Amino acid sequence: MKDSMVLELIFLDAAGKTRKITINQPADSVNKETAEAVMQALVDCDLFKDDQGVDMYVTPVAARYVERNVTDVYAYEEA
């Protein structure tokens, strides 16, 4: 079995659409205060716009760890 964990930072953009930043192999000790501060810093820098010029990260909504377990049932092996 293979385990993996990511940290998702979830925002609303200027059009009200949900946007997400996924961080692979995060520290497992991120707390609410740290997540809020980092997310607000991303909002405040105002650097990210989509192809139509919409601000991508306007309102911090949530931060969460997502864990995934993968169990191989069959995998091709070359001889």
PDB file of N, CA, C and O in Angstrom:
ATOM      1  N   MET A   1       0.849  -1.175   0.000  1.00  0.00           N
ATOM      2  CA  MET A   1       0.000   0.000   0.000  1.00  0.00           C
ATOM      3  C   MET A   1       0.893   1.236   0.000  1.00  0.00           C
ATOM      4  O   MET A   1       1.890   1.295   0.683  1.00  0.00           O
ATOM      5  N   LYS A   2       0.518   2.205  -0.786  1.00  0.00           N
ATOM      6  CA  LYS A   2       1.229   3.472  -0.861  1.00  0.00           C
ATOM      7  C   LYS A   2       0.326   4.559  -0.281  1.00  0.00           C
ATOM      8  O   LYS A   2      -0.842   4.633  -0.595  1.00  0.00           O
ATOM      9  N   ASP A   3       0.900   5.392   0.568  1.00  0.00           N
ATOM     10  CA  ASP A   3       0.148   6.505   1.153  1.00  0.00           C
ATOM     11  C   ASP A   3       0.715   7.808   0.613  1.00  0.00           C
ATOM     12  O   ASP A   3       1.911   7.921   0.386  1.00  0.00           O
ATOM     13  N   SER A   4      -0.148   8.777   0.442  1.00  0.00           N
ATOM     14  CA  SER A   4       0.317  10.110   0.070  1.00  0.00           C
ATOM     15  C   SER A   4      -0.580  11.137   0.744  1.00  0.00           C
ATOM     16  O   SER A   4      -1.744  10.877   1.038  1.00  0.00           O
ATOM     17  N   MET A   5      -0.006  12.288   1.014  1.00  0.00           N
ATOM     18  CA  MET A   5      -0.761  13.360   1.649  1.00  0.00           C
ATOM     19  C   MET A   5      -0.420  14.663   0.944  1.00  0.00           C
ATOM     20  O   MET A   5       0.727  14.896   0.567  1.00  0.00           O
ATOM     21  N   VAL A   6      -1.431  15.485   0.745  1.00  0.00           N
ATOM     22  CA  VAL A   6      -1.247  16.819   0.180  1.00  0.00           C
ATOM     23  C   VAL A   6      -1.972  17.810   1.084  1.00  0.00           C
ATOM     24  O   VAL A   6      -2.855  17.444   1.859  1.00  0.00           O
ATOM     25  N   LEU A   7      -1.571  19.058   0.979  1.00  0.00           N
ATOM     26  CA  LEU A   7      -2.262  20.143   1.656  1.00  0.00           C
ATOM     27  C   LEU A   7      -2.970  20.954   0.589  1.00  0.00           C
ATOM     28  O   LEU A   7      -2.352  21.395  -0.380  1.00  0.00           O
ATOM     29  N   GLU A   8      -4.285  21.118   0.725  1.00  0.00           N
ATOM     30  CA  GLU A   8      -5.059  21.911  -0.220  1.00  0.00           C
ATOM     31  C   GLU A   8      -5.400  23.253   0.407  1.00  0.00           C
ATOM     32  O   GLU A   8      -5.902  23.310   1.534  1.00  0.00           O
ATOM     33  N   LEU A   9      -5.111  24.318  -0.323  1.00  0.00           N
ATOM     34  CA  LEU A   9      -5.501  25.661   0.069  1.00  0.00           C
ATOM     35  C   LEU A   9      -6.623  26.075  -0.875  1.00  0.00           C
ATOM     36  O   LEU A   9      -6.433  26.107  -2.094  1.00  0.00           O
ATOM     37  N   ILE A  10      -7.784  26.367  -0.322  1.00  0.00           N
ATOM     38  CA  ILE A  10      -8.970  26.613  -1.132  1.00  0.00           C
ATOM     39  C   ILE A  10      -9.373  28.087  -1.015  1.00  0.00           C
ATOM     40  O   ILE A  10      -9.449  28.626   0.089  1.00  0.00           O
ATOM     41  N   PHE A  11      -9.616  28.693  -2.169  1.00  0.00           N
ATOM     42  CA  PHE A  11      -9.945  30.120  -2.263  1.00  0.00           C
ATOM     43  C   PHE A  11     -11.169  30.310  -3.139  1.00  0.00           C
ATOM     44  O   PHE A  11     -11.536  29.426  -3.910  1.00  0.00           O
ATOM     45  N   LEU A  12     -11.743  31.495  -3.075  1.00  0.00           N
ATOM     46  CA  LEU A  12     -12.695  31.953  -4.084  1.00  0.00           C
ATOM     47  C   LEU A  12     -11.977  32.984  -4.934  1.00  0.00           C
ATOM     48  O   LEU A  12     -11.189  33.782  -4.416  1.00  0.00           O
ATOM     49  N   ASP A  13     -12.254  32.964  -6.250  1.00  0.00           N
ATOM     50  CA  ASP A  13     -11.679  33.978  -7.124  1.00  0.00           C
ATOM     51  C   ASP A  13     -12.625  35.170  -7.216  1.00  0.00           C
ATOM     52  O   ASP A  13     -13.684  35.194  -6.579  1.00  0.00           O
ATOM     53  N   ALA A  14     -12.259  36.154  -8.008  1.00  0.00           N
ATOM     54  CA  ALA A  14     -13.057  37.382  -8.122  1.00  0.00           C
ATOM     55  C   ALA A  14     -14.427  37.123  -8.725  1.00  0.00           C
ATOM     56  O   ALA A  14     -15.356  37.901  -8.515  1.00  0.00           O
ATOM     57  N   ALA A  15     -14.585  36.017  -9.438  1.00  0.00           N
ATOM     58  CA  ALA A  15     -15.880  35.669 -10.035  1.00  0.00           C
ATOM     59  C   ALA A  15     -16.695  34.745  -9.136  1.00  0.00           C
ATOM     60  O   ALA A  15     -17.779  34.310  -9.516  1.00  0.00           O
ATOM     61  N   GLY A  16     -16.182  34.419  -7.944  1.00  0.00           N
ATOM     62  CA  GLY A  16     -16.898  33.540  -7.027  1.00  0.00           C
ATOM     63  C   GLY A  16     -16.673  32.067  -7.261  1.00  0.00           C
ATOM     64  O   GLY A  16     -17.305  31.223  -6.633  1.00  0.00           O
ATOM     65  N   LYS A  17     -15.747  31.728  -8.156  1.00  0.00           N
ATOM     66  CA  LYS A  17     -15.432  30.332  -8.462  1.00  0.00           C
ATOM     67  C   LYS A  17     -14.401  29.811  -7.456  1.00  0.00           C
ATOM     68  O   LYS A  17     -13.503  30.539  -7.041  1.00  0.00           O
ATOM     69  N   THR A  18     -14.518  28.540  -7.086  1.00  0.00           N
ATOM     70  CA  THR A  18     -13.564  27.925  -6.166  1.00  0.00           C
ATOM     71  C   THR A  18     -12.257  27.639  -6.894  1.00  0.00           C
ATOM     72  O   THR A  18     -12.255  27.092  -8.001  1.00  0.00           O
ATOM     73  N   ARG A  19     -11.154  28.007  -6.269  1.00  0.00           N
ATOM     74  CA  ARG A  19      -9.803  27.741  -6.789  1.00  0.00           C
ATOM     75  C   ARG A  19      -9.021  27.018  -5.714  1.00  0.00           C
ATOM     76  O   ARG A  19      -9.239  27.229  -4.530  1.00  0.00           O
ATOM     77  N   LYS A  20      -8.084  26.171  -6.125  1.00  0.00           N
ATOM     78  CA  LYS A  20      -7.349  25.372  -5.167  1.00  0.00           C
ATOM     79  C   LYS A  20      -5.867  25.344  -5.516  1.00  0.00           C
ATOM     80  O   LYS A  20      -5.496  25.226  -6.681  1.00  0.00           O
ATOM     81  N   ILE A  21      -5.040  25.444  -4.488  1.00  0.00           N
ATOM     82  CA  ILE A  21      -3.604  25.224  -4.614  1.00  0.00           C
ATOM     83  C   ILE A  21      -3.302  23.941  -3.851  1.00  0.00           C
ATOM     84  O   ILE A  21      -3.704  23.801  -2.687  1.00  0.00           O
ATOM     85  N   THR A  22      -2.621  23.006  -4.490  1.00  0.00           N
ATOM     86  CA  THR A  22      -2.280  21.734  -3.863  1.00  0.00           C
ATOM     87  C   THR A  22      -0.783  21.675  -3.631  1.00  0.00           C
ATOM     88  O   THR A  22       0.002  21.880  -4.559  1.00  0.00           O
ATOM     89  N   ILE A  23      -0.397  21.393  -2.389  1.00  0.00           N
ATOM     90  CA  ILE A  23       1.011  21.320  -2.012  1.00  0.00           C
ATOM     91  C   ILE A  23       1.339  19.867  -1.693  1.00  0.00           C
ATOM     92  O   ILE A  23       0.752  19.264  -0.786  1.00  0.00           O
ATOM     93  N   ASN A  24       2.261  19.290  -2.471  1.00  0.00           N
ATOM     94  CA  ASN A  24       2.696  17.916  -2.249  1.00  0.00           C
ATOM     95  C   ASN A  24       3.700  17.853  -1.106  1.00  0.00           C
ATOM     96  O   ASN A  24       4.493  18.766  -0.917  1.00  0.00           O
ATOM     97  N   GLN A  25       3.672  16.759  -0.380  1.00  0.00           N
ATOM     98  CA  GLN A  25       4.597  16.481   0.715  1.00  0.00           C
ATOM     99  C   GLN A  25       4.702  17.648   1.702  1.00  0.00           C
ATOM    100  O   GLN A  25       5.792  18.130   1.997  1.00  0.00           O
ATOM    101  N   PRO A  26       3.574  18.104   2.238  1.00  0.00           N
ATOM    102  CA  PRO A  26       3.616  19.227   3.176  1.00  0.00           C
ATOM    103  C   PRO A  26       4.088  18.772   4.552  1.00  0.00           C
ATOM    104  O   PRO A  26       4.048  17.581   4.873  1.00  0.00           O
ATOM    105  N   ALA A  27       4.521  19.727   5.347  1.00  0.00           N
ATOM    106  CA  ALA A  27       4.761  19.438   6.760  1.00  0.00           C
ATOM    107  C   ALA A  27       3.422  19.032   7.357  1.00  0.00           C
ATOM    108  O   ALA A  27       2.379  19.561   6.973  1.00  0.00           O
ATOM    109  N   ASP A  28       3.433  18.111   8.286  1.00  0.00           N
ATOM    110  CA  ASP A  28       2.163  17.658   8.856  1.00  0.00           C
ATOM    111  C   ASP A  28       1.780  18.432  10.111  1.00  0.00           C
ATOM    112  O   ASP A  28       0.908  18.023  10.865  1.00  0.00           O
ATOM    113  N   SER A  29       2.409  19.579  10.302  1.00  0.00           N
ATOM    114  CA  SER A  29       2.148  20.363  11.511  1.00  0.00           C
ATOM    115  C   SER A  29       1.573  21.748  11.216  1.00  0.00           C
ATOM    116  O   SER A  29       1.641  22.626  12.061  1.00  0.00           O
ATOM    117  N   VAL A  30       1.013  21.945  10.031  1.00  0.00           N
ATOM    118  CA  VAL A  30       0.436  23.241   9.687  1.00  0.00           C
ATOM    119  C   VAL A  30      -0.823  23.452  10.530  1.00  0.00           C
ATOM    120  O   VAL A  30      -1.717  22.608  10.551  1.00  0.00           O
ATOM    121  N   ASN A  31      -0.885  24.575  11.221  1.00  0.00           N
ATOM    122  CA  ASN A  31      -2.060  24.861  12.049  1.00  0.00           C
ATOM    123  C   ASN A  31      -2.906  25.956  11.391  1.00  0.00           C
ATOM    124  O   ASN A  31      -2.536  26.509  10.353  1.00  0.00           O
ATOM    125  N   LYS A  32      -4.028  26.262  12.026  1.00  0.00           N
ATOM    126  CA  LYS A  32      -4.974  27.233  11.473  1.00  0.00           C
ATOM    127  C   LYS A  32      -4.318  28.592  11.248  1.00  0.00           C
ATOM    128  O   LYS A  32      -4.486  29.212  10.190  1.00  0.00           O
ATOM    129  N   GLU A  33      -3.569  29.069  12.230  1.00  0.00           N
ATOM    130  CA  GLU A  33      -2.961  30.396  12.142  1.00  0.00           C
ATOM    131  C   GLU A  33      -1.956  30.485  10.990  1.00  0.00           C
ATOM    132  O   GLU A  33      -1.918  31.469  10.253  1.00  0.00           O
ATOM    133  N   THR A  34      -1.150  29.440  10.839  1.00  0.00           N
ATOM    134  CA  THR A  34      -0.164  29.420   9.752  1.00  0.00           C
ATOM    135  C   THR A  34      -0.859  29.389   8.394  1.00  0.00           C
ATOM    136  O   THR A  34      -0.491  30.131   7.483  1.00  0.00           O
ATOM    137  N   ALA A  35      -1.857  28.533   8.270  1.00  0.00           N
ATOM    138  CA  ALA A  35      -2.583  28.429   7.000  1.00  0.00           C
ATOM    139  C   ALA A  35      -3.247  29.756   6.647  1.00  0.00           C
ATOM    140  O   ALA A  35      -3.154  30.226   5.509  1.00  0.00           O
ATOM    141  N   GLU A  36      -3.914  30.376   7.622  1.00  0.00           N
ATOM    142  CA  GLU A  36      -4.570  31.660   7.368  1.00  0.00           C
ATOM    143  C   GLU A  36      -3.572  32.734   6.944  1.00  0.00           C
ATOM    144  O   GLU A  36      -3.830  33.501   6.008  1.00  0.00           O
ATOM    145  N   ALA A  37      -2.423  32.779   7.616  1.00  0.00           N
ATOM    146  CA  ALA A  37      -1.414  33.795   7.291  1.00  0.00           C
ATOM    147  C   ALA A  37      -0.860  33.602   5.884  1.00  0.00           C
ATOM    148  O   ALA A  37      -0.713  34.568   5.121  1.00  0.00           O
ATOM    149  N   VAL A  38      -0.558  32.370   5.519  1.00  0.00           N
ATOM    150  CA  VAL A  38      -0.013  32.089   4.189  1.00  0.00           C
ATOM    151  C   VAL A  38      -1.051  32.391   3.112  1.00  0.00           C
ATOM    152  O   VAL A  38      -0.748  33.008   2.088  1.00  0.00           O
ATOM    153  N   MET A  39      -2.284  31.973   3.354  1.00  0.00           N
ATOM    154  CA  MET A  39      -3.336  32.213   2.369  1.00  0.00           C
ATOM    155  C   MET A  39      -3.601  33.703   2.198  1.00  0.00           C
ATOM    156  O   MET A  39      -3.767  34.180   1.070  1.00  0.00           O
ATOM    157  N   GLN A  40      -3.607  34.446   3.290  1.00  0.00           N
ATOM    158  CA  GLN A  40      -3.820  35.888   3.193  1.00  0.00           C
ATOM    159  C   GLN A  40      -2.666  36.565   2.466  1.00  0.00           C
ATOM    160  O   GLN A  40      -2.868  37.501   1.685  1.00  0.00           O
ATOM    161  N   ALA A  41      -1.437  36.086   2.687  1.00  0.00           N
ATOM    162  CA  ALA A  41      -0.274  36.642   1.974  1.00  0.00           C
ATOM    163  C   ALA A  41      -0.416  36.424   0.468  1.00  0.00           C
ATOM    164  O   ALA A  41      -0.093  37.317  -0.331  1.00  0.00           O
ATOM    165  N   LEU A  42      -0.931  35.257   0.054  1.00  0.00           N
ATOM    166  CA  LEU A  42      -1.156  34.998  -1.371  1.00  0.00           C
ATOM    167  C   LEU A  42      -2.211  35.945  -1.932  1.00  0.00           C
ATOM    168  O   LEU A  42      -2.067  36.460  -3.040  1.00  0.00           O
ATOM    169  N   VAL A  43      -3.258  36.174  -1.168  1.00  0.00           N
ATOM    170  CA  VAL A  43      -4.304  37.109  -1.599  1.00  0.00           C
ATOM    171  C   VAL A  43      -3.727  38.517  -1.725  1.00  0.00           C
ATOM    172  O   VAL A  43      -3.944  39.215  -2.725  1.00  0.00           O
ATOM    173  N   ASP A  44      -2.974  38.942  -0.712  1.00  0.00           N
ATOM    174  CA  ASP A  44      -2.447  40.303  -0.671  1.00  0.00           C
ATOM    175  C   ASP A  44      -1.436  40.603  -1.773  1.00  0.00           C
ATOM    176  O   ASP A  44      -1.336  41.745  -2.218  1.00  0.00           O
ATOM    177  N   CYS A  45      -0.704  39.593  -2.239  1.00  0.00           N
ATOM    178  CA  CYS A  45       0.310  39.851  -3.274  1.00  0.00           C
ATOM    179  C   CYS A  45      -0.327  40.160  -4.624  1.00  0.00           C
ATOM    180  O   CYS A  45       0.297  40.788  -5.475  1.00  0.00           O
ATOM    181  N   ASP A  46      -1.578  39.715  -4.850  1.00  0.00           N
ATOM    182  CA  ASP A  46      -2.330  40.056  -6.060  1.00  0.00           C
ATOM    183  C   ASP A  46      -1.541  39.787  -7.345  1.00  0.00           C
ATOM    184  O   ASP A  46      -1.508  40.604  -8.252  1.00  0.00           O
ATOM    185  N   LEU A  47      -0.913  38.624  -7.402  1.00  0.00           N
ATOM    186  CA  LEU A  47      -0.075  38.271  -8.553  1.00  0.00           C
ATOM    187  C   LEU A  47      -0.728  37.302  -9.537  1.00  0.00           C
ATOM    188  O   LEU A  47      -0.251  37.160 -10.649  1.00  0.00           O
ATOM    189  N   PHE A  48      -1.785  36.622  -9.108  1.00  0.00           N
ATOM    190  CA  PHE A  48      -2.300  35.516  -9.898  1.00  0.00           C
ATOM    191  C   PHE A  48      -3.606  35.877 -10.582  1.00  0.00           C
ATOM    192  O   PHE A  48      -4.593  36.183  -9.935  1.00  0.00           O
ATOM    193  N   LYS A  49      -3.589  35.824 -11.926  1.00  0.00           N
ATOM    194  CA  LYS A  49      -4.777  36.108 -12.731  1.00  0.00           C
ATOM    195  C   LYS A  49      -4.921  34.999 -13.768  1.00  0.00           C
ATOM    196  O   LYS A  49      -3.935  34.460 -14.255  1.00  0.00           O
ATOM    197  N   ASP A  50      -6.162  34.672 -14.117  1.00  0.00           N
ATOM    198  CA  ASP A  50      -6.365  33.661 -15.150  1.00  0.00           C
ATOM    199  C   ASP A  50      -6.267  34.296 -16.535  1.00  0.00           C
ATOM    200  O   ASP A  50      -5.943  35.487 -16.666  1.00  0.00           O
ATOM    201  N   ASP A  51      -6.567  33.541 -17.568  1.00  0.00           N
ATOM    202  CA  ASP A  51      -6.446  34.023 -18.951  1.00  0.00           C
ATOM    203  C   ASP A  51      -7.361  35.208 -19.264  1.00  0.00           C
ATOM    204  O   ASP A  51      -7.093  35.984 -20.171  1.00  0.00           O
ATOM    205  N   GLN A  52      -8.455  35.342 -18.515  1.00  0.00           N
ATOM    206  CA  GLN A  52      -9.384  36.451 -18.727  1.00  0.00           C
ATOM    207  C   GLN A  52      -9.077  37.638 -17.816  1.00  0.00           C
ATOM    208  O   GLN A  52      -9.810  38.625 -17.800  1.00  0.00           O
ATOM    209  N   GLY A  53      -8.014  37.550 -17.029  1.00  0.00           N
ATOM    210  CA  GLY A  53      -7.623  38.636 -16.143  1.00  0.00           C
ATOM    211  C   GLY A  53      -8.321  38.652 -14.800  1.00  0.00           C
ATOM    212  O   GLY A  53      -8.222  39.615 -14.046  1.00  0.00           O
ATOM    213  N   VAL A  54      -9.034  37.573 -14.468  1.00  0.00           N
ATOM    214  CA  VAL A  54      -9.747  37.474 -13.188  1.00  0.00           C
ATOM    215  C   VAL A  54      -8.751  37.119 -12.088  1.00  0.00           C
ATOM    216  O   VAL A  54      -7.933  36.204 -12.244  1.00  0.00           O
ATOM    217  N   ASP A  55      -8.813  37.851 -10.970  1.00  0.00           N
ATOM    218  CA  ASP A  55      -7.979  37.515  -9.817  1.00  0.00           C
ATOM    219  C   ASP A  55      -8.338  36.104  -9.346  1.00  0.00           C
ATOM    220  O   ASP A  55      -9.492  35.821  -9.042  1.00  0.00           O
ATOM    221  N   MET A  56      -7.337  35.232  -9.274  1.00  0.00           N
ATOM    222  CA  MET A  56      -7.588  33.827  -8.968  1.00  0.00           C
ATOM    223  C   MET A  56      -7.749  33.537  -7.480  1.00  0.00           C
ATOM    224  O   MET A  56      -8.446  32.593  -7.103  1.00  0.00           O
ATOM    225  N   TYR A  57      -7.104  34.306  -6.628  1.00  0.00           N
ATOM    226  CA  TYR A  57      -7.136  34.043  -5.190  1.00  0.00           C
ATOM    227  C   TYR A  57      -7.530  35.324  -4.471  1.00  0.00           C
ATOM    228  O   TYR A  57      -6.698  36.172  -4.186  1.00  0.00           O
ATOM    229  N   VAL A  58      -8.843  35.453  -4.175  1.00  0.00           N
ATOM    230  CA  VAL A  58      -9.372  36.679  -3.583  1.00  0.00           C
ATOM    231  C   VAL A  58      -9.791  36.464  -2.129  1.00  0.00           C
ATOM    232  O   VAL A  58      -9.527  37.298  -1.275  1.00  0.00           O
ATOM    233  N   THR A  59     -10.435  35.340  -1.861  1.00  0.00           N
ATOM    234  CA  THR A  59     -10.944  35.067  -0.518  1.00  0.00           C
ATOM    235  C   THR A  59     -10.486  33.696  -0.035  1.00  0.00           C
ATOM    236  O   THR A  59     -10.830  32.682  -0.651  1.00  0.00           O
ATOM    237  N   PRO A  60      -9.695  33.634   1.047  1.00  0.00           N
ATOM    238  CA  PRO A  60      -9.334  32.332   1.611  1.00  0.00           C
ATOM    239  C   PRO A  60     -10.585  31.647   2.169  1.00  0.00           C
ATOM    240  O   PRO A  60     -11.387  32.282   2.862  1.00  0.00           O
ATOM    241  N   VAL A  61     -10.767  30.375   1.850  1.00  0.00           N
ATOM    242  CA  VAL A  61     -11.949  29.638   2.294  1.00  0.00           C
ATOM    243  C   VAL A  61     -11.588  28.534   3.280  1.00  0.00           C
ATOM    244  O   VAL A  61     -12.204  28.411   4.330  1.00  0.00           O
ATOM    245  N   ALA A  62     -10.577  27.722   2.951  1.00  0.00           N
ATOM    246  CA  ALA A  62     -10.240  26.579   3.802  1.00  0.00           C
ATOM    247  C   ALA A  62      -8.848  26.064   3.469  1.00  0.00           C
ATOM    248  O   ALA A  62      -8.331  26.289   2.376  1.00  0.00           O
ATOM    249  N   ALA A  63      -8.284  25.362   4.433  1.00  0.00           N
ATOM    250  CA  ALA A  63      -7.044  24.616   4.218  1.00  0.00           C
ATOM    251  C   ALA A  63      -7.284  23.233   4.809  1.00  0.00           C
ATOM    252  O   ALA A  63      -7.863  23.104   5.893  1.00  0.00           O
ATOM    253  N   ARG A  64      -6.858  22.207   4.079  1.00  0.00           N
ATOM    254  CA  ARG A  64      -7.108  20.849   4.569  1.00  0.00           C
ATOM    255  C   ARG A  64      -6.047  19.890   4.066  1.00  0.00           C
ATOM    256  O   ARG A  64      -5.491  20.064   2.982  1.00  0.00           O
ATOM    257  N   TYR A  65      -5.789  18.895   4.887  1.00  0.00           N
ATOM    258  CA  TYR A  65      -4.942  17.792   4.473  1.00  0.00           C
ATOM    259  C   TYR A  65      -5.826  16.770   3.776  1.00  0.00           C
ATOM    260  O   TYR A  65      -6.940  16.483   4.227  1.00  0.00           O
ATOM    261  N   VAL A  66      -5.326  16.205   2.688  1.00  0.00           N
ATOM    262  CA  VAL A  66      -6.022  15.136   1.980  1.00  0.00           C
ATOM    263  C   VAL A  66      -5.055  13.967   1.899  1.00  0.00           C
ATOM    264  O   VAL A  66      -3.934  14.104   1.384  1.00  0.00           O
ATOM    265  N   GLU A  67      -5.477  12.834   2.451  1.00  0.00           N
ATOM    266  CA  GLU A  67      -4.660  11.633   2.421  1.00  0.00           C
ATOM    267  C   GLU A  67      -5.269  10.632   1.454  1.00  0.00           C
ATOM    268  O   GLU A  67      -6.488  10.531   1.342  1.00  0.00           O
ATOM    269  N   ARG A  68      -4.384   9.904   0.787  1.00  0.00           N
ATOM    270  CA  ARG A  68      -4.838   8.917  -0.187  1.00  0.00           C
ATOM    271  C   ARG A  68      -4.046   7.640   0.022  1.00  0.00           C
ATOM    272  O   ARG A  68      -2.816   7.670   0.158  1.00  0.00           O
ATOM    273  N   ASN A  69      -4.755   6.530   0.059  1.00  0.00           N
ATOM    274  CA  ASN A  69      -4.118   5.214   0.148  1.00  0.00           C
ATOM    275  C   ASN A  69      -4.354   4.487  -1.166  1.00  0.00           C
ATOM    276  O   ASN A  69      -5.485   4.423  -1.644  1.00  0.00           O
ATOM    277  N   VAL A  70      -3.300   3.929  -1.726  1.00  0.00           N
ATOM    278  CA  VAL A  70      -3.400   3.188  -2.972  1.00  0.00           C
ATOM    279  C   VAL A  70      -2.910   1.773  -2.722  1.00  0.00           C
ATOM    280  O   VAL A  70      -1.798   1.570  -2.228  1.00  0.00           O
ATOM    281  N   THR A  71      -3.746   0.794  -3.038  1.00  0.00           N
ATOM    282  CA  THR A  71      -3.378  -0.605  -2.906  1.00  0.00           C
ATOM    283  C   THR A  71      -3.430  -1.233  -4.297  1.00  0.00           C
ATOM    284  O   THR A  71      -4.485  -1.265  -4.937  1.00  0.00           O
ATOM    285  N   ASP A  72      -2.278  -1.682  -4.775  1.00  0.00           N
ATOM    286  CA  ASP A  72      -2.226  -2.327  -6.093  1.00  0.00           C
ATOM    287  C   ASP A  72      -2.867  -3.692  -6.028  1.00  0.00           C
ATOM    288  O   ASP A  72      -2.571  -4.492  -5.133  1.00  0.00           O
ATOM    289  N   VAL A  73      -3.745  -3.966  -6.967  1.00  0.00           N
ATOM    290  CA  VAL A  73      -4.331  -5.283  -7.104  1.00  0.00           C
ATOM    291  C   VAL A  73      -3.558  -6.050  -8.170  1.00  0.00           C
ATOM    292  O   VAL A  73      -3.265  -7.229  -8.028  1.00  0.00           O
ATOM    293  N   TYR A  74      -3.203  -5.357  -9.216  1.00  0.00           N
ATOM    294  CA  TYR A  74      -2.433  -5.942 -10.310  1.00  0.00           C
ATOM    295  C   TYR A  74      -1.564  -4.852 -10.904  1.00  0.00           C
ATOM    296  O   TYR A  74      -2.000  -3.715 -11.067  1.00  0.00           O
ATOM    297  N   ALA A  75      -0.338  -5.193 -11.201  1.00  0.00           N
ATOM    298  CA  ALA A  75       0.564  -4.269 -11.886  1.00  0.00           C
ATOM    299  C   ALA A  75       1.435  -5.065 -12.842  1.00  0.00           C
ATOM    300  O   ALA A  75       2.036  -6.082 -12.456  1.00  0.00           O
ATOM    301  N   TYR A  76       1.474  -4.639 -14.082  1.00  0.00           N
ATOM    302  CA  TYR A  76       2.276  -5.295 -15.112  1.00  0.00           C
ATOM    303  C   TYR A  76       3.747  -5.217 -14.742  1.00  0.00           C
ATOM    304  O   TYR A  76       4.243  -4.166 -14.345  1.00  0.00           O
ATOM    305  N   GLU A  77       4.427  -6.331 -14.842  1.00  0.00           N
ATOM    306  CA  GLU A  77       5.862  -6.361 -14.581  1.00  0.00           C
ATOM    307  C   GLU A  77       6.573  -6.873 -15.815  1.00  0.00           C
ATOM    308  O   GLU A  77       6.228  -7.918 -16.358  1.00  0.00           O
ATOM    309  N   GLU A  78       7.557  -6.099 -16.263  1.00  0.00           N
ATOM    310  CA  GLU A  78       8.341  -6.518 -17.428  1.00  0.00           C
ATOM    311  C   GLU A  78       9.282  -7.641 -17.038  1.00  0.00           C
ATOM    312  O   GLU A  78       9.821  -7.647 -15.940  1.00  0.00           O
ATOM    313  N   ALA A  79       9.480  -8.566 -17.945  1.00  0.00           N
ATOM    314  CA  ALA A  79      10.352  -9.713 -17.677  1.00  0.00           C
ATOM    315  C   ALA A  79      11.800  -9.355 -17.869  1.00  0.00           C
ATOM    316  O   ALA A  79      12.206  -8.443 -18.466  1.00  0.00           O
TER     317      ALA A  79
END
